[in-house]
Amino acid sequence: MAEKLSFYDVKGKKKFTSDKYTTVTKKGRKFAVADAPSGIKAWRILGRA
C-alpha cells in the first residue's frame, strides 16, 4: 500500500490527501500524480530521479 501524500487541487483551491497515485519521471524529477476531487490531475514533486 502506498504512503499517503498531500496534494493541492488547483481547480478546487483545496488541499487533499491520497494514497492512490502513480509515480512519473520527467526530466530527472520524480512526480506523484493523483486524481483531484474536482476531476483534474494533481502533481506533486517527490525529488530527483
PDB file of C-alpha atoms in Angstrom:
ATOM      1  CA  MET A   1       0.000   0.000   0.000  1.00  0.00           C
ATOM      2  CA  ALA A   2       1.311   3.420  -0.965  1.00  0.00           C
ATOM      3  CA  GLU A   3       2.103   6.116   1.550  1.00  0.00           C
ATOM      4  CA  LYS A   4      -0.497   8.907   1.912  1.00  0.00           C
ATOM      5  CA  LEU A   5       0.667  12.139   0.300  1.00  0.00           C
ATOM      6  CA  SER A   6      -0.749  15.645   0.392  1.00  0.00           C
ATOM      7  CA  PHE A   7      -1.713  17.269  -2.929  1.00  0.00           C
ATOM      8  CA  TYR A   8      -3.207  20.634  -3.892  1.00  0.00           C
ATOM      9  CA  ASP A   9      -6.306  20.794  -6.097  1.00  0.00           C
ATOM     10  CA  VAL A  10      -5.714  23.904  -8.237  1.00  0.00           C
ATOM     11  CA  LYS A  11      -9.243  23.955  -9.652  1.00  0.00           C
ATOM     12  CA  GLY A  12     -10.950  23.392  -6.287  1.00  0.00           C
ATOM     13  CA  LYS A  13      -8.377  25.540  -4.401  1.00  0.00           C
ATOM     14  CA  LYS A  14      -8.068  22.998  -1.575  1.00  0.00           C
ATOM     15  CA  LYS A  15      -5.522  20.523  -0.256  1.00  0.00           C
ATOM     16  CA  PHE A  16      -6.336  16.816  -0.186  1.00  0.00           C
ATOM     17  CA  THR A  17      -4.527  13.611   0.733  1.00  0.00           C
ATOM     18  CA  SER A  18      -4.430  10.444  -1.315  1.00  0.00           C
ATOM     19  CA  ASP A  19      -2.710   7.077  -1.328  1.00  0.00           C
ATOM     20  CA  LYS A  20      -3.889   6.334  -4.882  1.00  0.00           C
ATOM     21  CA  TYR A  21      -1.304   7.925  -7.146  1.00  0.00           C
ATOM     22  CA  THR A  22       1.151   6.969  -9.858  1.00  0.00           C
ATOM     23  CA  THR A  23       4.840   7.863  -9.993  1.00  0.00           C
ATOM     24  CA  VAL A  24       6.086   9.591 -13.164  1.00  0.00           C
ATOM     25  CA  THR A  25       9.667  10.577 -14.071  1.00  0.00           C
ATOM     26  CA  LYS A  26      10.203  13.663 -16.259  1.00  0.00           C
ATOM     27  CA  LYS A  27      13.478  15.494 -16.933  1.00  0.00           C
ATOM     28  CA  GLY A  28      15.258  13.963 -13.948  1.00  0.00           C
ATOM     29  CA  ARG A  29      12.466  14.591 -11.425  1.00  0.00           C
ATOM     30  CA  LYS A  30      10.028  12.159  -9.828  1.00  0.00           C
ATOM     31  CA  PHE A  31       6.401  13.244  -9.513  1.00  0.00           C
ATOM     32  CA  ALA A  32       3.334  11.718  -7.879  1.00  0.00           C
ATOM     33  CA  VAL A  33       0.154  12.178  -9.947  1.00  0.00           C
ATOM     34  CA  ALA A  34      -3.273  11.765  -8.338  1.00  0.00           C
ATOM     35  CA  ASP A  35      -6.859  12.442  -9.372  1.00  0.00           C
ATOM     36  CA  ALA A  36      -8.150  15.527  -7.540  1.00  0.00           C
ATOM     37  CA  PRO A  37     -11.731  15.753  -6.201  1.00  0.00           C
ATOM     38  CA  SER A  38     -12.549  18.324  -8.919  1.00  0.00           C
ATOM     39  CA  GLY A  39     -11.604  15.794 -11.621  1.00  0.00           C
ATOM     40  CA  ILE A  40      -8.210  17.136 -12.716  1.00  0.00           C
ATOM     41  CA  LYS A  41      -4.761  15.586 -12.273  1.00  0.00           C
ATOM     42  CA  ALA A  42      -2.770  16.929  -9.321  1.00  0.00           C
ATOM     43  CA  TRP A  43       1.043  16.687  -9.455  1.00  0.00           C
ATOM     44  CA  ARG A  44       3.471  16.674  -6.524  1.00  0.00           C
ATOM     45  CA  ILE A  45       7.275  16.691  -6.738  1.00  0.00           C
ATOM     46  CA  LEU A  46       8.885  13.749  -4.937  1.00  0.00           C
ATOM     47  CA  GLY A  47      12.521  14.569  -5.698  1.00  0.00           C
ATOM     48  CA  ARG A  48      15.304  13.845  -8.148  1.00  0.00           C
ATOM     49  CA  ALA A  49      15.159  10.597 -10.076  1.00  0.00           C
TER      50      ALA A  49
END
